[in-house]
Each structure stands twice: as structure tokens, then as C-alpha cells.
Amino acid sequence: MKKTLVSALTTALVVGAASTTFAAANPFSDVPADHWAYDAVSQLAADGVIEGYGDSTFKGNRNITRYEMAQMVAKAMAKNTSGADKALVDKLAAEFAEELNNLGVRVAKLERNADMVKWNGKAEYTFTRNHFEGQDRAADRDSNNNKFLFRLEPSAEVNANWHVKARLDAWTDSSTDSNGINDATSSKVELKRIWAQGDYKNFQVRIGKMGNKIADDLVFDDPFSGVDVTFGKNVKATLAYGRVNSGTNDAFGYAKKMEKATNNQYDATEEASTYWGIGLNYDAGKKLTARAAFQRFALGDITFTEDGVNYKTENVDAINVWSVGAGYKFDKNFAINGAYARANTDEQKSAFAYGVSYKGAQAANKGTWGAWIGYRYLGAGAAFHPTYDVVKSGYKGLELGVKYVPWKNIVTQVQYGTGSNIATNTKYNTLFGRVEFLF
């Protein structure tokens, strides 16, 4: 290979994503601070990817040998990387292991640049049938939901640490079609999320509109617009601040539900509410996981209307929610999980969920499957928009589910839920089915 060691640094920089965050002091005396490769040399030397020659010099103008390039890649492979960083290092190692004799660094770099934007997504069909106590067959048919979803999730590389990510959803609900023609309420194309994400060693920052990751299973599974920061290794702390949209899927939905429970004729409107939260998560990759969180939703003024005329405007107190959760994996098959949340609301201030799972469906492995059973009590004051499919906010009940992978990247799912409305005690049961085609 007739490439100099300095020119090879451009390719070696991909290793920096799997190592320390800040450039270290440069140990090589013949690379001045204003040299274009100064930061790269310092970083790679600090990571142990490159080494000097015993006299504190770098000798960057010397031709690199095949052995030295292979040694550089081998050291990168030996690092304890995970996720996207590991995939990047594995790809680099595979390329050089196969083509080291006849390809130079420039070719590998061009191939990497051509792959800076990655796409994945899925096509999904979901069927839901809800039956409520006292409801006739015609009403049962009206409550059926047949939803088709097409999702794209691009990820564009900005540099070794930063990516821009997004989620674009296009969906249609054939059960609400009017005479076979989709109306505005039966189909929609929406940019659900878009954010910039910086990944460093034991540190991550996200800016934009993204999914909430603080107690999202029980309390709040909606996206928010703002910023969050996560740091730590085995114990991770997340700080989040931003705004959430009004609607039935957030804290505003609770205020609206409580008003309509007394005055069904009134509707309500409200601007986006301020949101902030802090979460702690323990996961050492072993049997026990644990989490705790505090989240605050400052709702502000809500205007209630009747037939388009303002009925009243109220300032709704901020809702504060504390939550804790834990999971334990007995072996490779059996695991348990539980969570509890408590809010400062007047009604339905508590929510909890617990369950047992067996095995697990893995989309990449044909024939894998998993099953679970759990009980949910989702008081609307604490569980604004939980992640569960058959027991919703304001309801309680039993949930059973099975997932199966008949073919690679095709996941089937069936769930059944039964229980009652917390406020009215009206009994219900729900049948839920889904097929996902992942790409």
C-alpha cells in the first residue's frame, strides 16, 4: 500500500466514534498544533489506535505498510464498542480484511461516504376490535379499526459523532373510509419526528422533535419538541425539556377528559404545554434493571367551548408525575417487569403495570417467538399515553399477547385484553392483531 500514514487518518477517524469524546494532548513532537491532522492524531493516539516510534515523533510523511494498516484496524476491533459504533468498526474491519492487498485507503473512504445516509422502515397492518358492555353488534362493527401504516426512518451522518434522524408516517384507516373514498380523518401523511443526535462516550444529546425516553412505557409515550441529554454508563441519567402538543395523547388530554366527564357537551382547546423531566435508568447488562423518573406538564390556559362559543377559560395546574419501575430476568427465557406512577391530580392519580414474559420474537431470526401476560391499571391522571396496545389510559384490565416471526423481518402479533373503564366501571374486551414487514 502506497498511502502515507497522514492520509490514512481520514479513514481511521471512523474509529473515533467508538472512543473518547474530547481530543487529548498531542504526544508527537513533529505534529504542530496548526497542522490539519493535529486533532486526528491526538484523538487516535489517546484511543490507542496509533502509536509513535519511541522518540515522540509521528513520522507522518512515511509510507504506511500493509501490516501497519491491519494493526490499526485490529486495535479498533479490540475496543469495547456497541450499537452503531460496533457496526461501523466491524464494517471497516471486514473491508480491509478482504481487500487490504489491492485497495487503498481512498477507495474505502469513498465507499463510506456513499453510505452516509441510511434508510429503514416498515409496512404495517393493524386490526383492532373493541366491544363494550351493552354495545350491540352494529356498534361493534363501527368500533373496528383497520389501519395501514408505511413508515420511513432516515439517518444522515453529519460527522463521526452527529447524525440527523427523522420518522415519516403515512397511514390510512380503511374502517373510516366513506363510500370507499378516504377522507381527511381516514388517512394522513405526517413528519412525526426530526432531530439531531450527538453520540459521545457515555454521553448523548438530542435536539428537535423526538420520542420521549423517560418512563415512556407507563406515563408518556408521545414525542416532544425540545432537547434532552443522557449521560452515564451502567446508571444513566436523562434530562429533558420542551413542549408537547395538546390533544388526547398527553397531559392536556387528562384535563379535557376530567372536564367532559362532568360536562359532556363541552369541547376544549389549548396551546402546547411545557414539559420537563428527569429520569434514572440502571442497566448493567445483567439480570436486574431499574428506573425512576419525575415529569412535569405545565398546561396553562384551557378554553372550553359549546357549539363554537366560549364557555369558560381556566388555568389548569401543572401535573407532576413520579414513577418507578424494575425488571428481572431469571434466565434466557423468563423475565418479570413492573412499574408504578403517581400524580398530583385530583382523580385517577395512580397507574401501575406488571407482567411476565417468556422468550422473545427476534425479527432477524425466523421461527422465534415470545409471549407475555400482564395486568394494567392506567389512571388517566398519571398514565397520559402509555405504550400498551389493548389497555388504554383511563382503563384497567388483563393483557395477553404473542409474537411470532414466520419469516425473516416479518413479525406477527396477537393480543387480547379484558377489563373495565376506571371511572364508569363499564366492562370491555379488545382483540388486537398486527403484521409488520421490516426493511
Short mmCIF file of C-alpha atoms in Angstrom, two decimals:
data_model
loop_
_atom_site.label_atom_id
_atom_site.label_comp_id
_atom_site.label_asym_id
_atom_site.label_seq_id
_atom_site.Cartn_x
_atom_site.Cartn_y
_atom_site.Cartn_z
CA MET A 1 0.00 0.00 0.00
CA LYS A 2 1.43 3.37 -1.07
CA LYS A 3 -0.57 5.72 1.10
CA THR A 4 1.05 7.85 3.74
CA LEU A 5 0.11 7.50 7.37
CA VAL A 6 -1.21 11.06 7.45
CA SER A 7 -3.60 10.44 4.53
CA ALA A 8 -4.76 7.22 6.20
CA LEU A 9 -6.03 9.24 9.16
CA THR A 10 -9.17 10.21 7.28
CA THR A 11 -10.31 6.60 7.16
CA ALA A 12 -9.11 5.87 10.67
CA LEU A 13 -11.29 8.67 12.01
CA VAL A 14 -14.30 6.33 11.93
CA VAL A 15 -12.74 4.71 14.96
CA GLY A 16 -13.12 7.96 16.89
CA ALA A 17 -16.88 7.42 17.17
CA ALA A 18 -16.20 4.44 19.39
CA SER A 19 -13.78 6.14 21.72
CA THR A 20 -13.33 9.19 23.93
CA THR A 21 -15.21 12.44 23.48
CA PHE A 22 -12.55 15.17 23.60
CA ALA A 23 -9.21 15.41 21.87
CA ALA A 24 -6.27 14.66 24.16
CA ALA A 25 -2.89 16.38 24.25
CA ASN A 26 -0.81 15.51 21.18
CA PRO A 27 2.07 13.17 22.20
CA PHE A 28 4.02 13.62 18.94
CA SER A 29 6.52 16.46 18.71
CA ASP A 30 6.61 16.64 14.91
CA VAL A 31 2.88 17.39 14.51
CA PRO A 32 2.37 21.11 15.30
CA ALA A 33 -0.87 22.42 16.75
CA ASP A 34 -1.82 24.17 13.49
CA HIS A 35 -1.35 21.03 11.38
CA TRP A 36 -4.58 19.86 9.70
CA ALA A 37 -4.16 16.38 11.22
CA TYR A 38 -3.38 17.60 14.78
CA ASP A 39 -6.81 16.76 16.29
CA ALA A 40 -6.99 13.45 14.45
CA VAL A 41 -3.53 12.37 15.58
CA SER A 42 -4.21 13.39 19.18
CA GLN A 43 -7.55 11.59 19.29
CA LEU A 44 -6.34 8.35 17.72
CA ALA A 45 -3.23 8.29 19.86
CA ALA A 46 -5.31 8.78 23.02
CA ASP A 47 -7.53 5.90 21.94
CA GLY A 48 -4.54 3.62 21.40
CA VAL A 49 -5.30 3.22 17.70
CA ILE A 50 -1.97 4.66 16.53
CA GLU A 51 1.39 4.75 18.23
CA GLY A 52 4.64 6.69 17.87
CA TYR A 53 8.12 5.39 17.21
CA GLY A 54 9.78 5.69 20.60
CA ASP A 55 11.26 9.14 20.09
CA SER A 56 8.00 11.13 20.50
CA THR A 57 7.68 11.57 16.73
CA PHE A 58 4.92 10.61 14.38
CA LYS A 59 6.78 10.43 11.03
CA GLY A 60 3.55 11.17 9.15
CA ASN A 61 5.28 11.50 5.77
CA ARG A 62 6.45 7.89 5.74
CA ASN A 63 4.61 5.35 3.56
CA ILE A 64 2.39 3.08 5.65
CA THR A 65 2.81 -0.67 5.24
CA ARG A 66 0.08 -3.27 4.88
CA TYR A 67 0.94 -4.68 8.29
CA GLU A 68 0.61 -1.28 9.98
CA MET A 69 -2.82 -0.67 8.47
CA ALA A 70 -4.02 -4.12 9.56
CA GLN A 71 -2.65 -3.45 13.03
CA MET A 72 -4.60 -0.17 13.22
CA VAL A 73 -7.85 -1.91 12.29
CA ALA A 74 -7.19 -4.76 14.73
CA LYS A 75 -6.78 -2.31 17.60
CA ALA A 76 -10.07 -0.69 16.68
CA MET A 77 -11.77 -4.10 16.70
CA ALA A 78 -10.41 -4.80 20.17
CA LYS A 79 -12.25 -1.81 21.62
CA ASN A 80 -15.41 -2.43 23.65
CA THR A 81 -17.91 -0.84 21.25
CA SER A 82 -21.65 -1.35 20.84
CA GLY A 83 -24.59 -0.35 18.66
CA ALA A 84 -23.87 1.80 15.62
CA ASP A 85 -20.21 2.23 16.62
CA LYS A 86 -19.65 -1.52 16.63
CA ALA A 87 -21.34 -1.93 13.26
CA LEU A 88 -19.10 0.79 11.81
CA VAL A 89 -15.90 -0.75 13.15
CA ASP A 90 -16.97 -4.24 12.00
CA LYS A 91 -17.62 -2.91 8.51
CA LEU A 92 -14.21 -1.24 8.36
CA ALA A 93 -12.53 -4.42 9.58
CA ALA A 94 -14.34 -6.60 7.05
CA GLU A 95 -13.42 -4.30 4.17
CA PHE A 96 -9.74 -4.22 4.99
CA ALA A 97 -9.50 -7.92 5.85
CA GLU A 98 -10.73 -8.86 2.37
CA GLU A 99 -9.20 -6.14 0.21
CA LEU A 100 -6.09 -4.98 2.04
CA ASN A 101 -3.72 -6.34 -0.66
CA ASN A 102 -5.16 -4.40 -3.60
CA LEU A 103 -7.27 -1.47 -2.27
CA GLY A 104 -6.01 1.77 -0.78
CA VAL A 105 -7.50 3.93 1.92
CA ARG A 106 -9.05 6.32 -0.60
CA VAL A 107 -11.35 3.64 -2.01
CA ALA A 108 -12.60 2.62 1.44
CA LYS A 109 -13.26 6.27 2.30
CA LEU A 110 -15.31 6.83 -0.88
CA GLU A 111 -17.43 3.77 -0.13
CA ARG A 112 -18.07 5.06 3.38
CA ASN A 113 -19.12 8.50 2.09
CA ALA A 114 -21.58 6.89 -0.32
CA ASP A 115 -23.26 5.23 2.66
CA MET A 116 -23.66 8.32 4.86
CA VAL A 117 -27.48 8.30 4.55
CA LYS A 118 -29.17 5.13 5.75
CA TRP A 119 -32.85 4.20 5.49
CA ASN A 120 -35.00 1.74 7.34
CA GLY A 121 -38.70 1.45 8.00
CA LYS A 122 -41.69 -0.83 7.85
CA ALA A 123 -45.08 -1.54 6.33
CA GLU A 124 -47.69 -2.50 8.93
CA TYR A 125 -51.28 -3.65 9.12
CA THR A 126 -53.17 -3.42 12.43
CA PHE A 127 -56.64 -4.71 13.26
CA THR A 128 -58.41 -3.72 16.48
CA ARG A 129 -61.88 -4.76 17.66
CA ASN A 130 -63.32 -3.19 20.81
CA HIS A 131 -66.51 -4.40 22.47
CA PHE A 132 -68.07 -2.55 25.41
CA GLU A 133 -70.70 -3.90 27.77
CA GLY A 134 -74.23 -3.17 26.45
CA GLN A 135 -72.99 -2.47 22.91
CA ASP A 136 -74.84 -4.21 20.04
CA ARG A 137 -73.28 -5.88 17.00
CA ALA A 138 -73.66 -2.82 14.77
CA ALA A 139 -71.74 -0.74 17.29
CA ASP A 140 -69.11 -3.50 17.48
CA ARG A 141 -68.59 -3.24 13.73
CA ASP A 142 -68.31 0.54 13.98
CA SER A 143 -65.60 0.21 16.59
CA ASN A 144 -63.41 -2.00 14.37
CA ASN A 145 -60.18 -0.41 13.24
CA ASN A 146 -58.22 -1.46 10.13
CA LYS A 147 -55.10 0.67 9.88
CA PHE A 148 -52.33 0.50 7.27
CA LEU A 149 -49.04 2.24 8.06
CA PHE A 150 -45.98 2.92 5.92
CA ARG A 151 -43.00 4.33 7.85
CA LEU A 152 -39.63 5.63 6.70
CA GLU A 153 -36.80 6.42 9.12
CA PRO A 154 -33.74 8.04 7.50
CA SER A 155 -30.49 8.69 9.36
CA ALA A 156 -27.93 11.06 7.82
CA GLU A 157 -24.35 11.28 9.08
CA VAL A 158 -23.07 14.79 9.80
CA ASN A 159 -19.72 13.72 11.24
CA ALA A 160 -18.32 10.93 13.38
CA ASN A 161 -20.46 11.96 16.36
CA TRP A 162 -23.56 13.65 14.95
CA HIS A 163 -26.49 12.32 12.91
CA VAL A 164 -29.79 13.82 11.78
CA LYS A 165 -32.72 11.42 12.09
CA ALA A 166 -36.40 11.53 11.20
CA ARG A 167 -39.62 9.49 11.10
CA LEU A 168 -42.19 9.91 8.31
CA ASP A 169 -45.52 8.10 8.68
CA ALA A 170 -48.20 7.62 6.03
CA TRP A 171 -51.30 5.82 7.26
CA THR A 172 -54.87 5.11 6.28
CA ASP A 173 -57.75 3.66 8.28
CA SER A 174 -59.97 1.71 5.91
CA SER A 175 -62.66 1.29 8.58
CA THR A 176 -63.45 5.02 8.40
CA ASP A 177 -63.48 5.30 4.62
CA SER A 178 -66.60 6.99 3.22
CA ASN A 179 -68.02 5.03 0.27
CA GLY A 180 -64.58 3.69 -0.43
CA ILE A 181 -63.05 7.18 -0.64
CA ASN A 182 -60.56 8.29 2.00
CA ASP A 183 -61.49 11.49 3.79
CA ALA A 184 -59.32 13.76 5.93
CA THR A 185 -59.91 11.68 9.04
CA SER A 186 -59.10 8.30 7.48
CA SER A 187 -55.64 8.96 6.04
CA LYS A 188 -52.65 11.15 6.80
CA VAL A 189 -49.02 11.75 5.91
CA GLU A 190 -47.05 13.26 8.75
CA LEU A 191 -43.46 14.04 9.69
CA LYS A 192 -43.69 12.58 13.18
CA ARG A 193 -40.14 13.19 14.35
CA ILE A 194 -37.00 15.02 13.26
CA TRP A 195 -33.97 15.59 15.45
CA ALA A 196 -30.18 15.94 15.55
CA GLN A 197 -28.36 13.46 17.77
CA GLY A 198 -24.81 13.63 19.09
CA ASP A 199 -23.30 10.42 20.44
CA TYR A 200 -20.16 10.53 22.55
CA LYS A 201 -18.55 8.20 25.06
CA ASN A 202 -21.04 7.89 27.97
CA PHE A 203 -22.91 10.96 26.68
CA GLN A 204 -25.75 11.67 24.22
CA VAL A 205 -27.64 14.85 23.30
CA ARG A 206 -30.75 15.17 21.10
CA ILE A 207 -32.30 18.37 19.73
CA GLY A 208 -35.57 18.58 17.80
CA LYS A 209 -38.83 16.64 17.86
CA MET A 210 -38.19 13.13 19.14
CA GLY A 211 -39.65 10.31 21.15
CA ASN A 212 -39.69 10.64 24.92
CA LYS A 213 -37.46 8.12 26.70
CA ILE A 214 -38.26 8.96 30.34
CA ALA A 215 -40.76 6.41 31.77
CA ASP A 216 -42.28 6.16 28.30
CA ASP A 217 -43.79 2.70 28.90
CA LEU A 218 -46.29 3.78 31.56
CA VAL A 219 -46.61 7.56 31.62
CA PHE A 220 -45.89 9.38 28.36
CA ASP A 221 -45.11 7.66 25.05
CA ASP A 222 -45.59 10.71 22.79
CA PRO A 223 -42.87 12.74 21.06
CA PHE A 224 -41.97 16.19 22.35
CA SER A 225 -40.14 19.16 20.84
CA GLY A 226 -37.08 20.30 22.73
CA VAL A 227 -33.79 18.90 23.97
CA ASP A 228 -32.67 16.01 26.13
CA VAL A 229 -29.29 14.92 27.44
CA THR A 230 -28.35 11.42 28.61
CA PHE A 231 -25.10 10.60 30.37
CA GLY A 232 -23.63 7.71 32.30
CA LYS A 233 -22.88 4.06 31.60
CA ASN A 234 -24.45 1.44 33.87
CA VAL A 235 -26.52 4.15 35.57
CA LYS A 236 -27.83 6.64 33.01
CA ALA A 237 -29.46 9.98 33.79
CA THR A 238 -31.68 11.78 31.28
CA LEU A 239 -32.71 15.44 31.47
CA ALA A 240 -35.44 16.63 29.07
CA TYR A 241 -37.09 19.98 28.39
CA GLY A 242 -39.51 21.10 25.69
CA ARG A 243 -43.13 21.36 24.57
CA VAL A 244 -45.83 18.76 23.96
CA ASN A 245 -48.82 19.20 21.66
CA SER A 246 -52.34 19.42 23.02
CA GLY A 247 -54.69 16.51 22.35
CA THR A 248 -55.86 13.24 23.81
CA ASN A 249 -52.37 11.76 23.90
CA ASP A 250 -50.72 13.97 26.50
CA ALA A 251 -51.34 15.69 29.83
CA PHE A 252 -53.83 18.10 28.26
CA GLY A 253 -55.89 15.05 27.37
CA TYR A 254 -56.33 14.34 31.06
CA ALA A 255 -57.66 17.84 31.78
CA LYS A 256 -60.06 17.55 28.88
CA LYS A 257 -61.24 14.08 29.98
CA MET A 258 -61.92 15.26 33.51
CA GLU A 259 -64.00 18.23 32.28
CA LYS A 260 -66.00 16.18 29.80
CA ALA A 261 -66.73 13.56 32.44
CA THR A 262 -68.93 16.21 34.10
CA ASN A 263 -69.93 18.33 31.10
CA ASN A 264 -70.06 16.08 28.04
CA GLN A 265 -71.35 18.85 25.81
CA TYR A 266 -68.20 20.94 26.13
CA ASP A 267 -65.10 20.76 23.96
CA ALA A 268 -61.74 22.35 24.70
CA THR A 269 -58.74 23.93 23.03
CA GLU A 270 -55.27 24.68 24.37
CA GLU A 271 -51.81 25.60 23.14
CA ALA A 272 -48.82 23.28 23.51
CA SER A 273 -47.81 22.74 27.11
CA THR A 274 -44.34 23.00 28.65
CA TYR A 275 -42.73 19.71 29.59
CA TRP A 276 -39.63 18.76 31.50
CA GLY A 277 -38.42 15.61 33.17
CA ILE A 278 -35.54 13.75 34.76
CA GLY A 279 -35.04 10.01 34.61
CA LEU A 280 -32.58 7.49 36.05
CA ASN A 281 -32.04 4.09 34.49
CA TYR A 282 -29.89 1.23 35.78
CA ASP A 283 -28.90 -1.48 33.31
CA ALA A 284 -25.59 -3.27 33.66
CA GLY A 285 -26.47 -5.87 31.04
CA LYS A 286 -27.25 -8.44 33.71
CA LYS A 287 -30.42 -9.75 35.30
CA LEU A 288 -31.69 -6.66 37.10
CA THR A 289 -32.84 -3.35 35.61
CA ALA A 290 -34.37 -0.41 37.47
CA ARG A 291 -35.67 3.06 36.67
CA ALA A 292 -37.11 6.16 38.35
CA ALA A 293 -38.41 9.43 36.93
CA PHE A 294 -40.10 12.75 37.60
CA GLN A 295 -42.06 14.53 34.83
CA ARG A 296 -43.88 17.86 34.88
CA PHE A 297 -46.55 19.06 32.41
CA ALA A 298 -47.38 22.79 32.71
CA LEU A 299 -50.71 23.06 30.88
CA GLY A 300 -51.57 26.76 31.14
CA ASP A 301 -54.94 28.14 30.00
CA ILE A 302 -57.63 25.86 28.54
CA THR A 303 -60.70 27.30 26.83
CA PHE A 304 -63.89 25.18 26.92
CA THR A 305 -66.50 25.82 24.21
CA GLU A 306 -70.09 24.81 23.43
CA ASP A 307 -71.23 24.88 19.78
CA GLY A 308 -68.32 27.11 18.87
CA VAL A 309 -68.97 29.63 21.65
CA ASN A 310 -66.51 30.02 24.52
CA TYR A 311 -67.95 28.57 27.71
CA LYS A 312 -65.10 29.29 30.10
CA THR A 313 -61.33 29.62 30.30
CA GLU A 314 -59.42 28.03 33.14
CA ASN A 315 -55.79 27.91 34.14
CA VAL A 316 -55.03 24.27 34.82
CA ASP A 317 -52.44 23.50 37.45
CA ALA A 318 -49.28 21.77 36.33
CA ILE A 319 -49.38 17.99 36.59
CA ASN A 320 -46.41 16.31 38.28
CA VAL A 321 -45.83 12.58 37.91
CA TRP A 322 -43.39 10.40 39.84
CA SER A 323 -42.69 6.89 38.57
CA VAL A 324 -40.54 3.88 39.38
CA GLY A 325 -40.02 0.53 37.69
CA ALA A 326 -37.88 -2.60 37.72
CA GLY A 327 -37.32 -5.77 35.75
CA TYR A 328 -35.64 -9.07 36.48
CA LYS A 329 -34.52 -11.75 34.03
CA PHE A 330 -34.36 -15.21 35.59
CA ASP A 331 -32.73 -16.87 32.59
CA LYS A 332 -32.75 -16.58 28.79
CA ASN A 333 -36.49 -17.31 28.70
CA PHE A 334 -38.34 -15.92 31.74
CA ALA A 335 -38.49 -12.29 32.88
CA ILE A 336 -40.75 -10.09 35.01
CA ASN A 337 -41.33 -6.35 34.90
CA GLY A 338 -43.33 -3.83 36.88
CA ALA A 339 -43.88 -0.06 37.05
CA TYR A 340 -45.80 2.40 39.22
CA ALA A 341 -46.67 6.09 38.70
CA ARG A 342 -48.28 8.68 40.99
CA ALA A 343 -49.53 12.14 40.03
CA ASN A 344 -50.74 15.22 41.93
CA THR A 345 -54.14 15.18 40.17
CA ASP A 346 -57.49 15.04 41.98
CA GLU A 347 -58.72 11.89 40.23
CA GLN A 348 -57.14 8.75 38.79
CA LYS A 349 -53.81 9.81 40.25
CA SER A 350 -52.25 6.32 40.26
CA ALA A 351 -51.17 3.96 37.49
CA PHE A 352 -49.32 0.67 37.58
CA ALA A 353 -48.50 -2.29 35.34
CA TYR A 354 -46.77 -5.62 35.84
CA GLY A 355 -46.27 -8.76 33.82
CA VAL A 356 -44.36 -11.93 32.98
CA SER A 357 -42.75 -12.62 29.61
CA TYR A 358 -41.41 -15.81 28.02
CA LYS A 359 -38.74 -15.82 25.32
CA GLY A 360 -38.95 -13.08 22.67
CA ALA A 361 -39.51 -12.65 18.95
CA GLN A 362 -36.38 -11.57 17.03
CA ALA A 363 -37.21 -10.07 13.65
CA ALA A 364 -33.95 -11.23 12.08
CA ASN A 365 -34.42 -14.86 13.18
CA LYS A 366 -37.12 -16.93 11.52
CA GLY A 367 -39.16 -19.09 13.88
CA THR A 368 -38.50 -17.10 17.06
CA TRP A 369 -41.43 -16.15 19.26
CA GLY A 370 -42.39 -14.68 22.59
CA ALA A 371 -45.42 -14.46 24.86
CA TRP A 372 -46.46 -12.34 27.82
CA ILE A 373 -49.26 -11.74 30.29
CA GLY A 374 -49.76 -8.63 32.38
CA TYR A 375 -52.18 -6.52 34.37
CA ARG A 376 -52.56 -2.76 33.78
CA TYR A 377 -54.26 -0.09 35.90
CA LEU A 378 -53.83 3.10 33.94
CA GLY A 379 -55.32 6.03 35.85
CA ALA A 380 -55.66 8.92 33.38
CA GLY A 381 -54.07 11.39 35.80
CA ALA A 382 -50.74 9.53 35.77
CA ALA A 383 -50.75 7.47 32.55
CA PHE A 384 -51.34 10.07 29.83
CA HIS A 385 -50.33 7.98 26.84
CA PRO A 386 -48.84 4.60 27.82
CA THR A 387 -47.29 2.30 25.27
CA TYR A 388 -49.73 -0.61 25.70
CA ASP A 389 -51.91 -1.65 22.75
CA VAL A 390 -55.07 -3.10 24.33
CA VAL A 391 -55.37 -1.40 27.75
CA LYS A 392 -55.54 2.37 27.31
CA SER A 393 -55.33 5.40 29.58
CA GLY A 394 -58.35 5.54 31.90
CA TYR A 395 -58.83 1.75 31.84
CA LYS A 396 -57.76 -1.29 33.82
CA GLY A 397 -57.52 -4.90 32.77
CA LEU A 398 -55.64 -8.05 31.84
CA GLU A 399 -53.48 -8.26 28.72
CA LEU A 400 -52.19 -11.39 26.94
CA GLY A 401 -50.01 -11.36 23.84
CA VAL A 402 -47.94 -13.49 21.47
CA LYS A 403 -45.39 -12.50 18.81
CA TYR A 404 -44.04 -14.83 16.12
CA VAL A 405 -41.57 -14.46 13.23
CA PRO A 406 -42.71 -16.76 10.37
CA TRP A 407 -40.06 -15.37 8.02
CA LYS A 408 -37.09 -13.09 8.48
CA ASN A 409 -38.12 -9.45 9.12
CA ILE A 410 -41.84 -10.32 9.18
CA VAL A 411 -43.34 -10.12 12.67
CA THR A 412 -46.88 -11.19 13.55
CA GLN A 413 -48.61 -10.26 16.78
CA VAL A 414 -51.91 -11.10 18.50
CA GLN A 415 -53.15 -9.59 21.79
CA TYR A 416 -56.29 -9.85 23.86
CA GLY A 417 -57.36 -7.55 26.66
CA THR A 418 -60.31 -7.52 29.03
CA GLY A 419 -61.23 -5.21 31.89
CA SER A 420 -63.24 -2.08 32.62
CA ASN A 421 -63.31 1.69 32.48
CA ILE A 422 -61.93 3.07 35.76
CA ALA A 423 -64.44 5.94 36.01
CA THR A 424 -67.64 4.16 34.91
CA ASN A 425 -66.74 0.51 35.53
CA THR A 426 -68.07 -0.34 32.03
CA LYS A 427 -66.60 -3.69 31.02
CA TYR A 428 -64.84 -4.16 27.71
CA ASN A 429 -62.71 -6.59 25.73
CA THR A 430 -60.29 -5.91 22.89
CA LEU A 431 -58.80 -8.10 20.16
CA PHE A 432 -55.64 -6.73 18.58
CA GLY A 433 -53.66 -8.12 15.64
CA ARG A 434 -50.67 -6.77 13.74
CA VAL A 435 -48.33 -7.80 10.91
CA GLU A 436 -45.08 -5.87 10.36
CA PHE A 437 -42.79 -6.03 7.30
CA LEU A 438 -39.46 -4.55 8.35
CA PHE A 439 -36.81 -3.22 5.99
#
